[in-house]
Short mmCIF file of C-alpha atoms (C1' of nucleotides) in Angstrom, two decimals:
data_model
loop_
_atom_site.label_atom_id
_atom_site.label_comp_id
_atom_site.label_asym_id
_atom_site.label_seq_id
_atom_site.Cartn_x
_atom_site.Cartn_y
_atom_site.Cartn_z
CA UNK A 1 18.42 58.44 122.13
CA UNK A 2 22.08 57.80 122.74
CA UNK A 3 24.62 58.72 125.41
CA UNK A 4 27.25 61.37 124.97
CA UNK A 5 30.00 58.93 123.93
CA UNK A 6 27.91 57.61 121.07
CA UNK A 7 26.85 61.13 120.10
CA UNK A 8 30.53 62.02 120.00
CA UNK A 9 31.31 59.06 117.74
CA UNK A 10 28.40 59.82 115.42
CA UNK A 11 29.11 63.54 115.13
CA UNK A 12 32.88 63.63 115.27
CA UNK A 13 32.76 66.18 118.11
CA UNK A 14 34.66 65.15 121.22
CA UNK A 15 32.81 64.53 124.47
CA UNK A 16 34.56 67.39 126.22
CA UNK A 17 33.68 69.70 123.34
CA UNK A 18 30.03 68.67 123.37
CA UNK A 19 29.82 69.51 127.06
CA UNK A 20 31.65 72.76 126.34
CA UNK A 21 29.12 73.62 123.61
CA UNK A 22 26.27 73.01 126.03
CA UNK A 23 27.90 75.05 128.79
CA UNK A 24 28.39 77.97 126.43
CA UNK A 25 24.89 77.79 125.02
CA UNK A 26 26.16 76.93 121.54
CA UNK A 27 23.79 73.96 121.45
CA UNK A 28 20.65 73.55 123.55
CA UNK A 29 20.83 71.63 126.81
CA UNK A 30 20.65 67.89 126.32
CA UNK A 31 17.99 65.86 128.08
CA UNK A 32 19.02 63.64 130.99
CA UNK A 33 18.36 60.11 132.18
CA UNK A 34 17.10 59.52 135.71
CA UNK A 35 20.71 59.18 136.79
CA UNK A 36 21.65 62.52 135.25
CA UNK A 37 23.41 61.33 132.09
CA UNK A 38 22.94 63.35 128.92
CA UNK A 39 20.92 61.88 126.06
CA UNK A 40 20.98 62.87 122.40
CA UNK A 41 18.38 62.49 119.66
CA UNK A 42 19.15 62.15 115.95
CA UNK A 43 18.27 65.81 115.48
CA UNK A 44 20.75 66.82 118.18
CA UNK A 45 23.44 64.71 116.59
CA UNK A 46 22.73 66.38 113.25
CA UNK A 47 23.07 69.71 114.99
CA UNK A 48 26.50 68.70 116.31
CA UNK A 49 27.52 67.52 112.86
CA UNK A 50 26.38 70.79 111.36
CA UNK A 51 28.52 72.77 113.79
CA UNK A 52 31.44 70.44 113.16
CA UNK A 53 31.23 70.92 109.40
CA UNK A 54 31.15 74.68 109.79
CA UNK A 55 34.18 74.53 112.08
CA UNK A 56 36.02 72.26 109.65
CA UNK A 57 35.37 74.87 106.97
CA UNK A 58 36.98 77.42 109.22
CA UNK A 59 33.86 79.30 110.29
CA UNK A 60 33.94 80.73 113.80
CA UNK A 61 31.56 79.31 116.37
CA UNK A 62 29.69 82.59 116.17
CA UNK A 63 29.11 82.17 112.45
CA UNK A 64 28.41 78.46 112.77
CA UNK A 65 25.60 79.33 115.17
CA UNK A 66 24.36 82.00 112.77
CA UNK A 67 24.34 79.50 109.90
CA UNK A 68 22.45 76.98 111.98
CA UNK A 69 19.80 79.58 112.80
CA UNK A 70 19.50 80.40 109.11
CA UNK A 71 19.05 76.72 108.35
CA UNK A 72 16.01 76.69 110.60
CA UNK A 73 14.42 79.71 108.96
CA UNK A 74 11.39 79.00 106.81
CA UNK A 75 12.83 80.55 103.64
CA UNK A 76 14.94 83.24 102.05
CA UNK A 77 17.99 82.57 104.16
CA UNK A 78 20.10 81.51 101.22
CA UNK A 79 21.23 85.00 100.40
CA UNK A 80 22.51 85.61 103.91
CA UNK A 81 24.17 82.22 103.88
CA UNK A 82 25.91 83.10 100.66
CA UNK A 83 27.10 86.40 102.12
CA UNK A 84 28.55 84.65 105.13
CA UNK A 85 30.21 82.10 102.87
CA UNK A 86 31.73 84.71 100.58
CA UNK A 87 32.95 86.81 103.47
CA UNK A 88 34.64 83.80 104.98
CA UNK A 89 36.12 82.79 101.66
CA UNK A 90 37.62 86.24 101.32
CA UNK A 91 39.17 85.91 104.77
CA UNK A 92 40.56 82.50 103.93
CA UNK A 93 42.06 83.88 100.73
CA UNK A 94 43.63 86.76 102.64
CA UNK A 95 45.12 84.30 105.10
CA UNK A 96 46.38 82.21 102.19
CA UNK A 97 48.10 85.21 100.63
CA UNK A 98 49.71 86.01 103.97
CA UNK A 99 50.91 82.46 104.44
CA UNK A 100 52.32 82.31 100.91
CA UNK A 101 54.35 85.43 101.56
CA UNK A 102 55.50 83.97 104.83
CA UNK A 103 56.48 80.76 103.12
CA UNK A 104 58.62 82.47 100.51
CA UNK A 105 60.30 84.59 103.18
CA UNK A 106 61.11 81.43 105.11
CA UNK A 107 62.29 79.59 102.01
CA UNK A 108 64.69 82.40 101.30
CA UNK A 109 65.95 82.52 104.86
CA UNK A 110 66.54 78.80 105.04
CA UNK A 111 67.99 78.56 101.53
CA UNK A 112 70.79 80.87 102.57
CA UNK A 113 71.62 78.45 105.36
CA UNK A 114 72.41 75.48 103.24
CA UNK A 115 75.42 76.85 101.44
CA UNK A 116 77.90 75.63 104.04
CA UNK A 117 78.62 79.02 105.48
CA UNK A 118 80.40 79.78 108.72
CA UNK A 119 78.15 82.71 109.62
CA UNK A 120 74.41 82.42 110.04
CA UNK A 121 72.52 84.46 107.48
CA UNK A 122 69.20 83.64 109.09
CA UNK A 123 70.22 85.06 112.45
CA UNK A 124 71.75 88.03 110.66
CA UNK A 125 68.46 88.73 108.95
CA UNK A 126 66.56 88.47 112.21
CA UNK A 127 69.00 90.77 113.96
CA UNK A 128 69.39 93.38 111.19
CA UNK A 129 69.67 97.02 112.27
CA UNK A 130 67.10 98.71 110.05
CA UNK A 131 63.55 98.91 111.36
CA UNK B 1 67.68 105.14 126.98
CA UNK B 2 64.11 105.70 125.93
CA UNK B 3 60.67 105.24 127.49
CA UNK B 4 58.34 102.38 126.65
CA UNK B 5 56.34 104.39 124.09
CA UNK B 6 59.45 105.18 122.08
CA UNK B 7 60.67 101.59 122.41
CA UNK B 8 57.32 100.49 121.06
CA UNK B 9 57.58 102.84 118.08
CA UNK B 10 61.16 101.77 117.34
CA UNK B 11 60.50 98.05 117.63
CA UNK B 12 56.99 97.78 116.28
CA UNK B 13 55.88 95.91 119.42
CA UNK B 14 52.92 97.47 121.21
CA UNK B 15 53.34 98.88 124.72
CA UNK B 16 50.96 96.35 126.20
CA UNK B 17 52.81 93.54 124.51
CA UNK B 18 56.19 94.77 125.75
CA UNK B 19 54.88 94.74 129.31
CA UNK B 20 53.38 91.32 128.67
CA UNK B 21 56.74 90.05 127.42
CA UNK B 22 58.42 91.34 130.56
CA UNK B 23 55.77 89.84 132.82
CA UNK B 24 56.15 86.45 131.16
CA UNK B 25 59.94 86.52 131.27
CA UNK B 26 60.18 86.55 127.48
CA UNK B 27 62.48 89.56 127.68
CA UNK B 28 64.53 90.60 130.69
CA UNK B 29 63.13 93.18 133.10
CA UNK B 30 63.62 96.73 131.91
CA UNK B 31 65.42 99.26 134.11
CA UNK B 32 63.40 101.97 135.77
CA UNK B 33 63.63 105.71 136.28
CA UNK B 34 63.39 107.13 139.81
CA UNK B 35 59.66 107.51 139.22
CA UNK B 36 59.30 103.86 138.26
CA UNK B 37 59.01 104.19 134.49
CA UNK B 38 60.65 101.58 132.31
CA UNK B 39 63.69 102.52 130.24
CA UNK B 40 65.07 100.75 127.19
CA UNK B 41 68.55 100.68 125.67
CA UNK B 42 69.34 100.17 122.00
CA UNK B 43 70.21 96.55 122.76
CA UNK B 44 66.85 95.98 124.39
CA UNK B 45 65.06 97.56 121.43
CA UNK B 46 66.99 95.23 119.11
CA UNK B 47 65.87 92.33 121.26
CA UNK B 48 62.26 93.42 120.85
CA UNK B 49 62.73 93.79 117.11
CA UNK B 50 64.26 90.31 116.95
CA UNK B 51 61.25 88.79 118.71
CA UNK B 52 58.91 90.76 116.48
CA UNK B 53 60.57 89.51 113.32
CA UNK B 54 60.38 85.94 114.53
CA UNK B 55 56.69 86.40 115.34
CA UNK B 56 56.04 87.99 111.94
CA UNK B 57 57.60 84.93 110.39
CA UNK B 58 55.14 82.82 112.33
CA UNK B 59 57.52 81.39 114.90
CA UNK B 60 56.01 80.73 118.32
CA UNK B 61 57.22 82.83 121.24
CA UNK B 62 58.92 79.67 122.51
CA UNK B 63 60.92 79.32 119.33
CA UNK B 64 61.57 83.04 119.10
CA UNK B 65 63.16 82.86 122.53
CA UNK B 66 65.16 79.80 121.47
CA UNK B 67 66.39 81.62 118.36
CA UNK B 68 67.38 84.64 120.40
CA UNK B 69 69.40 82.43 122.74
CA UNK B 70 71.09 80.85 119.75
CA UNK B 71 71.95 84.29 118.43
CA UNK B 72 73.85 84.97 121.64
CA UNK B 73 75.85 81.76 121.47
CA UNK B 74 79.50 82.14 120.56
CA UNK B 75 79.37 79.88 117.51
CA UNK B 76 77.99 76.78 115.85
CA UNK B 77 74.38 77.73 116.40
CA UNK B 78 73.64 78.02 112.71
CA UNK B 79 72.80 74.38 112.29
CA UNK B 80 70.22 74.47 115.07
CA UNK B 81 68.83 77.69 113.64
CA UNK B 82 68.46 76.05 110.26
CA UNK B 83 66.69 73.08 111.82
CA UNK B 84 64.22 75.36 113.56
CA UNK B 85 63.69 77.26 110.33
CA UNK B 86 63.10 74.15 108.26
CA UNK B 87 60.76 72.64 110.82
CA UNK B 88 58.73 75.82 110.85
CA UNK B 89 58.71 76.02 107.08
CA UNK B 90 57.32 72.50 106.94
CA UNK B 91 54.57 73.48 109.35
CA UNK B 92 53.75 76.57 107.31
CA UNK B 93 53.55 74.46 104.17
CA UNK B 94 51.26 71.98 105.89
CA UNK B 95 49.04 74.84 106.99
CA UNK B 96 49.08 76.18 103.43
CA UNK B 97 47.97 72.86 102.02
CA UNK B 98 45.16 72.71 104.56
CA UNK B 99 44.02 76.23 103.74
CA UNK B 100 44.10 75.57 100.01
CA UNK B 101 41.82 72.58 100.48
CA UNK B 102 39.56 74.67 102.64
CA UNK B 103 39.48 77.38 100.03
CA UNK B 104 38.44 75.06 97.23
CA UNK B 105 35.75 73.51 99.41
CA UNK B 106 34.41 77.00 100.13
CA UNK B 107 34.64 78.06 96.50
CA UNK B 108 32.56 75.08 95.53
CA UNK B 109 29.99 75.70 98.25
CA UNK B 110 29.58 79.34 97.34
CA UNK B 111 29.64 78.75 93.59
CA UNK B 112 26.52 76.62 93.92
CA UNK B 113 24.78 79.55 95.55
CA UNK B 114 25.03 81.97 92.70
CA UNK B 115 22.90 80.13 90.21
CA UNK B 116 19.69 81.79 91.27
CA UNK B 117 18.26 78.78 93.01
CA UNK B 118 15.32 78.69 95.35
CA UNK B 119 16.86 76.13 97.73
CA UNK B 120 20.18 76.63 99.51
CA UNK B 121 22.81 74.14 98.41
CA UNK B 122 25.28 75.42 100.96
CA UNK B 123 22.97 74.71 103.86
CA UNK B 124 22.09 71.37 102.31
CA UNK B 125 25.75 70.45 102.22
CA UNK B 126 26.24 71.48 105.83
CA UNK B 127 23.19 69.54 106.93
CA UNK B 128 23.76 66.37 104.86
CA UNK B 129 22.89 63.06 106.52
CA UNK B 130 25.99 61.00 105.89
CA UNK B 131 28.74 61.24 108.48
"C1'" DA C 1 30.95 40.99 144.02
"C1'" DT C 2 34.17 42.68 140.95
"C1'" DG C 3 36.14 45.19 137.47
"C1'" DC C 4 36.11 48.21 133.85
"C1'" DA C 5 34.03 51.57 130.83
"C1'" DT C 6 31.47 55.47 130.77
"C1'" DC C 7 29.62 59.28 132.68
"C1'" DC C 8 29.26 63.53 135.93
"C1'" DT C 9 30.84 68.42 137.82
"C1'" DG C 10 34.08 71.88 138.35
"C1'" DT C 11 38.25 74.05 137.64
"C1'" DA C 12 42.45 75.34 135.41
"C1'" DG C 13 45.41 75.61 131.44
"C1'" DT C 14 46.63 76.75 126.41
"C1'" DG C 15 48.88 80.92 123.13
"C1'" DA C 16 49.66 85.36 122.51
"C1'" DC C 17 48.01 88.86 123.27
"C1'" DT C 18 44.29 92.95 124.10
"C1'" DA C 19 41.46 95.96 126.83
"C1'" DC C 20 40.24 98.32 130.35
"C1'" DA C 21 39.99 100.70 135.33
"C1'" DG C 22 41.90 103.70 138.23
"C1'" DG C 23 45.59 106.31 139.39
"C1'" DA C 24 50.35 108.93 139.12
"C1'" DG C 25 53.87 111.72 136.68
"C1'" DC C 26 55.71 114.88 133.24
"C1'" DA C 27 56.14 118.69 129.93
"C1'" DA C 28 54.45 122.70 127.74
"C1'" DG C 29 51.73 126.64 127.46
"C1'" DT C 30 49.19 130.51 129.84
"C1'" DA D 1 51.36 128.46 139.82
"C1'" DC D 2 48.13 126.10 137.29
"C1'" DT D 3 45.95 123.57 133.85
"C1'" DT D 4 45.78 120.53 129.98
"C1'" DG D 5 46.89 116.53 127.77
"C1'" DC D 6 49.94 112.93 127.07
"C1'" DT D 7 52.38 109.11 128.74
"C1'" DC D 8 53.10 105.87 132.07
"C1'" DC D 9 52.03 102.56 136.11
"C1'" DT D 10 49.67 98.11 138.25
"C1'" DG D 11 46.38 94.66 138.20
"C1'" DT D 12 42.74 92.16 136.42
"C1'" DA D 13 39.73 90.22 133.08
"C1'" DG D 14 38.60 89.01 128.40
"C1'" DT D 15 39.53 86.79 123.75
"C1'" DC D 16 38.92 81.99 120.97
"C1'" DA D 17 37.88 77.33 121.02
"C1'" DC D 18 38.89 74.13 123.12
"C1'" DT D 19 41.69 70.49 126.22
"C1'" DA D 20 43.01 68.26 130.44
"C1'" DC D 21 42.61 66.78 134.52
"C1'" DA D 22 40.75 65.51 139.61
"C1'" DG D 23 37.64 63.18 142.11
"C1'" DG D 24 33.60 60.87 142.24
"C1'" DA D 25 29.10 58.23 140.59
"C1'" DT D 26 26.84 54.93 137.56
"C1'" DG D 27 26.10 50.98 134.21
"C1'" DC D 28 27.01 46.60 132.39
"C1'" DA D 29 29.07 42.13 132.01
"C1'" DT D 30 31.12 38.35 134.34
#
DNA sequence: ATGCATCCTGTAGTGACTACAGGAGCAAGT
DNA sequence: ACTTGCTCCTGTAGTCACTACAGGATGCAT
């Protein structure tokens, strides 16, 4: 059993965020010492780490919680897990496509700038008349 | 002079968002009819379109406002505009790199799923012991 | 006894909207 | 004149996932 600071170090989740997770019911309420300080078991630290890994992979808290529930199911959860994973991957790929488009638009805008012009082609593009 | 609905259609900015922009001082306060309805000139619609284009390019509202101010400067703003553009491009590219990494991590996780296993490699990876 | 680190609660702020509730006004058709 | 349906108004609360204090209590080492 460790205190919240150590749990934070071991899981990579900040102290404030751990308390936030508890407040929001994302993790179960931690036990307390006589003086009211939170204590964390290895299992609880693993739980934090699990959530952290999901978040690092871009899953929403909602889905991270869903995945954690699936992990506690006796069996047969793998299919649902895969679905969640594939759905998220699709979203990430959509976001990637969007960002790539955005990047090339920006590259073009900025490239016009560097030709030593007196006018500002970037502002012109932003101000253009057509909808 | 048109009403807010028409301004929304012409600029591509939703009615709620236009009112939000006004509330937050992002655009100047619209004039009103005798009955208290907002009215928009062509110039104000262009302003909305300018902000919208900046947002579509991923600029923050803060930077969109800065760019709009620069567009109203008599001259010499182009250099600052270019700086803002390049800075943003760099951020977009950083985000892209991050997303690409995330994508390949997800691809790997999900690829392990589809081999008709009984266990769930994705959950195993999320639950792994090492920090 | 002192000092410093760690912990507690509670609240407010972030960015950029979005979604109502509840009400008033306007324009067109009957 | 009246009704119907659209547009508009204000004000507030919600979204997501935290982050940042303020102000105070506790724990541990010297």
